[in-house]
mmCIF file of C-alpha atoms and ligand atoms in Angstrom:
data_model
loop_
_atom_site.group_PDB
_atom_site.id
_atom_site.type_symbol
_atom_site.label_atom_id
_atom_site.label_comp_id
_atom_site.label_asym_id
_atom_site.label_seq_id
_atom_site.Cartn_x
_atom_site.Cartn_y
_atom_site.Cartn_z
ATOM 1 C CA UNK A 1 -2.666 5.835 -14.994
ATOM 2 C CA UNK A 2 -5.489 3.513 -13.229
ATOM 3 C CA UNK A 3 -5.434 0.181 -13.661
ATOM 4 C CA UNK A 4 -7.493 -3.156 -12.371
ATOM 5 C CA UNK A 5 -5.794 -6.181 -11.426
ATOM 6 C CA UNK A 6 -8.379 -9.430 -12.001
ATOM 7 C CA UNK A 7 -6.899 -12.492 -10.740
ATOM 8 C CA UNK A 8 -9.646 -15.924 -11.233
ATOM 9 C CA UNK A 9 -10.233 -19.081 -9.730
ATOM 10 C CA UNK A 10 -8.675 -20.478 -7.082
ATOM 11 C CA UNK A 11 -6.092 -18.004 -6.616
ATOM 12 C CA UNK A 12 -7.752 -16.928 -3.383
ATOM 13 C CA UNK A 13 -5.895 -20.192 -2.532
ATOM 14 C CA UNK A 14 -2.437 -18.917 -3.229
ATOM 15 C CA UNK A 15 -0.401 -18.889 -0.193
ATOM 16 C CA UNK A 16 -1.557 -22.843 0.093
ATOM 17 C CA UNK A 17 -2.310 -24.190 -2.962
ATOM 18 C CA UNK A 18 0.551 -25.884 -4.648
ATOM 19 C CA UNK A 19 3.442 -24.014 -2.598
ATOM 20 C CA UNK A 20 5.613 -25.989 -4.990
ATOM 21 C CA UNK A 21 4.144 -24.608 -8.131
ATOM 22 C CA UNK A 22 3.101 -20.966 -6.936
ATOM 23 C CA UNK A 23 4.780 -19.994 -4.081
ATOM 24 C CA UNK A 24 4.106 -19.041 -0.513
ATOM 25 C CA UNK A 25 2.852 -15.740 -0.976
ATOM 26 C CA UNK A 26 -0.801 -14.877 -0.389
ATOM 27 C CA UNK A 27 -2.978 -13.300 -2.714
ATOM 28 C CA UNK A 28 -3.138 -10.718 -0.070
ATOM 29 C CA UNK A 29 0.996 -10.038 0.020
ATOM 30 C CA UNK A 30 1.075 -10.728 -3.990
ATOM 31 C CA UNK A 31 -1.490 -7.544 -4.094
ATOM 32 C CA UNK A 32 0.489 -5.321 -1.703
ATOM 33 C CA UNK A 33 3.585 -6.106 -3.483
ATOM 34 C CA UNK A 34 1.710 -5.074 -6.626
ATOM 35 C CA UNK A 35 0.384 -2.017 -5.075
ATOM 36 C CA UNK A 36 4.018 -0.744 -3.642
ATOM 37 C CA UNK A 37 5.254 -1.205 -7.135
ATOM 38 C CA UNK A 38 2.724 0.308 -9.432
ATOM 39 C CA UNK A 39 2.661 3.586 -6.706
ATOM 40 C CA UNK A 40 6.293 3.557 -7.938
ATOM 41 C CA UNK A 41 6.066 4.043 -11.455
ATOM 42 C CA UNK A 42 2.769 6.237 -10.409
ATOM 43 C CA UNK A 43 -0.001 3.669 -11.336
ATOM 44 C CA UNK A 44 -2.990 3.316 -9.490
ATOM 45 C CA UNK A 45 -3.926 -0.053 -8.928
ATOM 46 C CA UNK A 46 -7.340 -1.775 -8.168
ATOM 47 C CA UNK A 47 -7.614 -5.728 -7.821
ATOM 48 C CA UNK A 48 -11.045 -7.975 -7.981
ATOM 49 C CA UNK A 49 -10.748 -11.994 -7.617
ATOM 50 C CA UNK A 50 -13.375 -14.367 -8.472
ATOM 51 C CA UNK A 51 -13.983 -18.449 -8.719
ATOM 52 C CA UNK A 52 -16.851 -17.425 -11.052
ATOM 53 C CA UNK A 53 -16.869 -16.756 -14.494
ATOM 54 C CA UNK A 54 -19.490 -14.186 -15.150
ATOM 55 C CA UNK A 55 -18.384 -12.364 -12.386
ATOM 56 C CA UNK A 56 -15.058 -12.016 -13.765
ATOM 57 C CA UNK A 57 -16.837 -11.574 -17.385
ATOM 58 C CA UNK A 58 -19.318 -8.344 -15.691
ATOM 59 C CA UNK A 59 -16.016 -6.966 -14.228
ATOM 60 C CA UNK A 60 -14.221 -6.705 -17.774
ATOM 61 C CA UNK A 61 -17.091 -5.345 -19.393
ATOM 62 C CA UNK A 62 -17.191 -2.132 -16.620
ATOM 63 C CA UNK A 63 -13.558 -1.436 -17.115
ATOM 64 C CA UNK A 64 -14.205 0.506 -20.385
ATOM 65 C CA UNK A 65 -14.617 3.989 -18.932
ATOM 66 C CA UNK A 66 -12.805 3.570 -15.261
ATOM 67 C CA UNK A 67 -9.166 2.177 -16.428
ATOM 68 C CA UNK A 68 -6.756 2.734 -18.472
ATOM 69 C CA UNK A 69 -5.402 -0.673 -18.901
ATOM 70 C CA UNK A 70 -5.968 -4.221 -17.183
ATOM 71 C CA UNK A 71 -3.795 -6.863 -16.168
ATOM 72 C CA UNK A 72 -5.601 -10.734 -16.389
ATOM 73 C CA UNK A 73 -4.765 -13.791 -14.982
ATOM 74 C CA UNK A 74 -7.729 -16.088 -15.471
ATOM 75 C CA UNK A 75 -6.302 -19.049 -13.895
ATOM 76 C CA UNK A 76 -7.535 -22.498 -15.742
ATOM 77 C CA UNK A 77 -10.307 -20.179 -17.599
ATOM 78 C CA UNK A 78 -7.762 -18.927 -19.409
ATOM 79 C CA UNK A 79 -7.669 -22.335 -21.175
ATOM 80 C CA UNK A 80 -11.346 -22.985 -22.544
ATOM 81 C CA UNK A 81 -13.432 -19.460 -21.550
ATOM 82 C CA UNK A 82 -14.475 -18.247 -25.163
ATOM 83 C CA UNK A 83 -17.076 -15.818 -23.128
ATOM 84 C CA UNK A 84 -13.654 -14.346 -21.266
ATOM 85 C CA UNK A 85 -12.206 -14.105 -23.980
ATOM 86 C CA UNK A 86 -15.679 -12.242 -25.950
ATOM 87 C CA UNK A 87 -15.333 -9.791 -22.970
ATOM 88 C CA UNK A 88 -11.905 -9.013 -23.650
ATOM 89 C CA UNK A 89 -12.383 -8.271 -26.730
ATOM 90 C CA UNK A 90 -15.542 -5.946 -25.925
ATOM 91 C CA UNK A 91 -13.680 -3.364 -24.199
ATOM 92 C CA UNK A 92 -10.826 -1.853 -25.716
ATOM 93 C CA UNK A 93 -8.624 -0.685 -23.095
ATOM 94 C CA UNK A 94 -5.237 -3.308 -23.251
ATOM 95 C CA UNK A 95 -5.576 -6.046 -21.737
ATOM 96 C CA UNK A 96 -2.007 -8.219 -19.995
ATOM 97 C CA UNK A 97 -2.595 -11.490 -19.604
ATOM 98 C CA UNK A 98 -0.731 -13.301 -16.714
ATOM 99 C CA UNK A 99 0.237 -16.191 -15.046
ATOM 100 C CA UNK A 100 2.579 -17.316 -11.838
ATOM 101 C CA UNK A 101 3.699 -20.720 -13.306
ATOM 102 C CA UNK A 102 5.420 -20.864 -17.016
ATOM 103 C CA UNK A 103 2.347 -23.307 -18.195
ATOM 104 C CA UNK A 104 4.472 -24.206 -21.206
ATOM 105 C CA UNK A 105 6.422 -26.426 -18.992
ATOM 106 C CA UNK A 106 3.059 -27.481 -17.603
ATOM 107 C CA UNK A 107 0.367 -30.079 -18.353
ATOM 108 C CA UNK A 108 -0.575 -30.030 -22.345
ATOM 109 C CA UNK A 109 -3.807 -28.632 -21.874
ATOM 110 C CA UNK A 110 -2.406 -25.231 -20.338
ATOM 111 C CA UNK A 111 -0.469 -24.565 -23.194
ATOM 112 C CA UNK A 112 -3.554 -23.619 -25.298
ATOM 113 C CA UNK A 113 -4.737 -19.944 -23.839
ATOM 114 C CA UNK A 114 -8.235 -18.807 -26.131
ATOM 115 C CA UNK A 115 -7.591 -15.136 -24.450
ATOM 116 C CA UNK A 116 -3.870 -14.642 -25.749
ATOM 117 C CA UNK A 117 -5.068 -13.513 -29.001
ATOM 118 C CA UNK A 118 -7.292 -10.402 -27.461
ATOM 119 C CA UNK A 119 -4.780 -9.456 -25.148
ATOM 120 C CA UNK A 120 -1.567 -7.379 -25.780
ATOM 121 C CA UNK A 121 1.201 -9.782 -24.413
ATOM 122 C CA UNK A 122 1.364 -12.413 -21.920
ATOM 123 C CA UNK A 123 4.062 -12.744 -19.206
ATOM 124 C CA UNK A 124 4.725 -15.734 -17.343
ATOM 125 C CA UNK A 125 6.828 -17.993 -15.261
ATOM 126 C CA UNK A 126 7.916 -15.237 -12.669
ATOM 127 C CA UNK A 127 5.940 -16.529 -10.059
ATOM 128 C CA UNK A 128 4.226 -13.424 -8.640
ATOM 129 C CA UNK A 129 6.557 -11.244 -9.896
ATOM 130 C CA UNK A 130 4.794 -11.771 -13.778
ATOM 131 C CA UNK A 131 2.712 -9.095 -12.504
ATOM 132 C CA UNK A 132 4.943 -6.733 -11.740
ATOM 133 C CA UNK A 133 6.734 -7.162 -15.201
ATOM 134 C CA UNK A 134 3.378 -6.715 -16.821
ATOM 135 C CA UNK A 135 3.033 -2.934 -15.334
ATOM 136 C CA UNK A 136 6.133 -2.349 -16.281
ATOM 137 C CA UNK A 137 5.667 -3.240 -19.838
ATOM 138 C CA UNK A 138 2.499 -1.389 -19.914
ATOM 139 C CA UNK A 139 4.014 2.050 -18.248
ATOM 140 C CA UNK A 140 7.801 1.938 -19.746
ATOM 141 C CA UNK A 141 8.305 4.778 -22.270
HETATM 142 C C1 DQA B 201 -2.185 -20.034 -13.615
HETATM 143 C C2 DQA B 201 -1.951 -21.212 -14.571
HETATM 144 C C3 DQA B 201 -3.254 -21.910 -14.888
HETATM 145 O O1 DQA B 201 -3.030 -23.004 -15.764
HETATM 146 C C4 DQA B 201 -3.881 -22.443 -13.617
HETATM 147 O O2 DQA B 201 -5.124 -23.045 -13.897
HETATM 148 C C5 DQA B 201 -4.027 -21.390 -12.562
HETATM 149 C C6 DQA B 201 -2.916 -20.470 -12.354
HETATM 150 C C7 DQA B 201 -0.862 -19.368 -13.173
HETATM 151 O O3 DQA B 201 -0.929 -18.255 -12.637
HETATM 152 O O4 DQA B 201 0.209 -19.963 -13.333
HETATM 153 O O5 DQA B 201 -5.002 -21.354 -11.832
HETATM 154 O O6 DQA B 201 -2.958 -19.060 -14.294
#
């Protein structure tokens, strides 16, 4: 199983940004912990991050063909990107959608997500260990 990891804006800033909120890990260590434990349950794992939207947007529509299944988190897109959320549903490999902080005990405007209904769960509040639980949802049999 191959599978792309997309994290969005600003979390090239993890590590820094908001310790409080989302830890001291960088995106860097939150990857290689992702790595070790997809090679575990045999998962191949590929990871893009972007501040821009249609970057992120090009990058879901050429994961038809090359993976099996993708894991999201879209960072504050994830609140108000309808064109995300068109890509999503473009491509019909299954699609995790993720996120380090439980937003429901956030602000009120990150308790709306427009990509939750084209993706097949959401897992969050685990800090960066949402991402792990997402592979394992997608891979347990
Ligand atoms: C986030 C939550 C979003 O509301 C926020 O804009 C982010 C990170 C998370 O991982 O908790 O950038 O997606």
């Amino acid at each position: 199983m191959k599978i792309i990891v997309i994290h969005g804006p600003n979390l090239n800033m993890l590590g820094t940004r908001e310790p409080h909120i989302y830890g001291s890990e960088t995106l860097e260590d939150i990857n290689e912990k992702i790595r070790k434990y997809a090679k575990s349950l045999s998962v191949e794992a590929d990871f893009f991050q972007s501040n821009c939207e249609g970057e992120i947007i090009s990058k879901i529509q050429g994961c038809q063909d090359k993976y099996d299944a993708a894991i999201i988190n879209a960072g504050a897109y994830t609140h108000y990107s309808y064109a995300i959320r068109d890509a999503i549903a473009a491509v019909s490999i299954p699609f995790v959608e993720v996120h380090m902080s439980n937003v429901y005990a956030r602000e009120d405007f990150r308790h709306k997500s427009v990509i939750s209904p084209v993706c097949k769960g959401m897992v969050c509040g685990f800090g960066s260990n949402s991402y792990l639980a997402a592979i394992s949802a997608l891979t347990y049999k």
